XYZ file of C-alpha atoms in Angstrom:
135
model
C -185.567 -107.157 151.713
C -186.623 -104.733 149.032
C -183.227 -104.129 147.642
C -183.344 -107.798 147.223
C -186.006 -108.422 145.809
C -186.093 -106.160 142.496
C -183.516 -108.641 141.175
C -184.647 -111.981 142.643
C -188.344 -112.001 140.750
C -186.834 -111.926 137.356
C -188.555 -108.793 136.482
C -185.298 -107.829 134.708
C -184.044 -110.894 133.067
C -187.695 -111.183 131.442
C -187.289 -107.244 130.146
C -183.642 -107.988 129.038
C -184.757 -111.222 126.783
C -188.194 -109.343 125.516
C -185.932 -105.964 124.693
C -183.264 -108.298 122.200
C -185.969 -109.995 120.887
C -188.118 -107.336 120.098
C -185.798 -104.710 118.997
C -184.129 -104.547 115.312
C -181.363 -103.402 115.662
C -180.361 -103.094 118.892
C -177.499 -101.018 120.355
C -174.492 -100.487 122.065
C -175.990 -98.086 123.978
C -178.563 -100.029 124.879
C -176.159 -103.152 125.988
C -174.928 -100.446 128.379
C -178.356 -99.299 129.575
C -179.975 -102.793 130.089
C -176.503 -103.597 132.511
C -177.392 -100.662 135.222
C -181.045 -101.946 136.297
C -182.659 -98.362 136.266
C -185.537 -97.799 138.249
C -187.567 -98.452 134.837
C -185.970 -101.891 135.172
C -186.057 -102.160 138.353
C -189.848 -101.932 139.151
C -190.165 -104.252 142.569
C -193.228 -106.404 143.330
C -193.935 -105.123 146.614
C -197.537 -105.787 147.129
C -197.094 -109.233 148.114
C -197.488 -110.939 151.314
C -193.533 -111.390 152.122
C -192.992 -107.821 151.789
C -195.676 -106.912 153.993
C -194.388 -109.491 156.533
C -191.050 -108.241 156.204
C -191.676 -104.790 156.819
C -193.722 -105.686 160.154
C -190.958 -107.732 161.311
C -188.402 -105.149 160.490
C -190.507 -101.874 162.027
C -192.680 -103.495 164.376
C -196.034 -102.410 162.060
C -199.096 -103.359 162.064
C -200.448 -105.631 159.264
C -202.296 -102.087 158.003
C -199.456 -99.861 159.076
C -196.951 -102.018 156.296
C -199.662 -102.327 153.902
C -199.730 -98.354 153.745
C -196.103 -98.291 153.630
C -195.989 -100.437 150.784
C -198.682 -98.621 148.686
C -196.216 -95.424 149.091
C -193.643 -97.132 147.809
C -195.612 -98.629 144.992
C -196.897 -95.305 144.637
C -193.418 -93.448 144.355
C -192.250 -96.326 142.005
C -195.034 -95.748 139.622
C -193.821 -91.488 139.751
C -190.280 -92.765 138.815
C -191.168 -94.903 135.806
C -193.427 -92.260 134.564
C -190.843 -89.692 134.768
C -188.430 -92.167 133.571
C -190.397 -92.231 130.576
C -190.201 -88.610 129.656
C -186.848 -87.744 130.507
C -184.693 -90.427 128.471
C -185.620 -89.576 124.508
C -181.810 -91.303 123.926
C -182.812 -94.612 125.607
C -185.141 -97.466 123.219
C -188.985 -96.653 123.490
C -189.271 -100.150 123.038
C -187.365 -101.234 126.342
C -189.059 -98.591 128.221
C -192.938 -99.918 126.717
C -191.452 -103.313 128.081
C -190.506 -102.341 131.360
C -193.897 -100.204 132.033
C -196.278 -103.105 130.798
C -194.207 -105.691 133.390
C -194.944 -103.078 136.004
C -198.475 -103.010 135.026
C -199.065 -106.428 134.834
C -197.221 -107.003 138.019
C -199.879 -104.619 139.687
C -202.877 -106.209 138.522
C -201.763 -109.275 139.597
C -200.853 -108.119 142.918
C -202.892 -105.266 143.255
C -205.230 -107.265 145.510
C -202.862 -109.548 146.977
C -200.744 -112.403 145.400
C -202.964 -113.167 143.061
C -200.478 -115.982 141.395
C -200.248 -118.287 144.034
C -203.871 -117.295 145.817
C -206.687 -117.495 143.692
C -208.730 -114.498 144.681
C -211.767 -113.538 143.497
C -210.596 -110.089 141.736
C -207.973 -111.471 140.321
C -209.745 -114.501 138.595
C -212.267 -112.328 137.263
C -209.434 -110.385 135.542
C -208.333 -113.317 134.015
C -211.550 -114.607 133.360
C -212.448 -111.362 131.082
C -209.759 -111.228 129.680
C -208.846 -114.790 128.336
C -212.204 -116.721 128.413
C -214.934 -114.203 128.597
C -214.083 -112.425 124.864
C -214.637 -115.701 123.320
């Protein structure tokens, strides 16, 4: 499921498109880069419901067994792009500040849940201050 599912949310396509339009010029190098997915790329949404389902079906979990599962792997994700960061001074800072501020705005949103297609409370309130309440 999970090796899946990094390309099917369009996590990538959406870094691809913001890295050409932000970047002037951009490079050959780069091209290359963008075509390998790497893990800074890559970053899954795996705090969502299917996932959690998936994993129970797959390992015979419990409901709180898969949602610890999936925090490690959220967890370990989060140590990868961070170390990502650091280690790649030849790669586009600007790609890489894409990539991370996807992954952190996949997070909040799913932090709690799927907080795009279930309005929860935490999540509305996140929206709420940061869209309606400044004004």
């Amino acid at each position: 499921y999970l090796d899946n599912a990094w390309i099917s949310v369009g996590a990538p396509l959406a870094i691809v498109h913001a890295y050409f339009y932000a970047s002037n010029p951009t490079t050959e190098e780069a091209s290359h880069f963008m075509e390998e997915y790497p893990d800074t790329i890559r970053w899954k949404r795996e705090d969502v419901s299917k996932s959690i389902q998936c994993y129970m079906y797959e390992t015979e979990a419990s409901e709180e067994e898969a949602r610890d599962h999936v925090k490690k792997l959220m967890s370990n994700a989060w140590k990868k792009i961070n170390a990502y960061q650091f280690s790649n001074a030849h790669i586009s800072q600007t790609i890489i500040g894409v990539a991370v501020n996807l992954a952190r705005a996949a997070q909040c949103i799913y932090q709690y849940g799927d907080g795009h297609a279930i309005e929860h409370l935490e999540t509305k309130d996140r929206v709420m201050s940061l869209l309606i309440k400044p004004l």
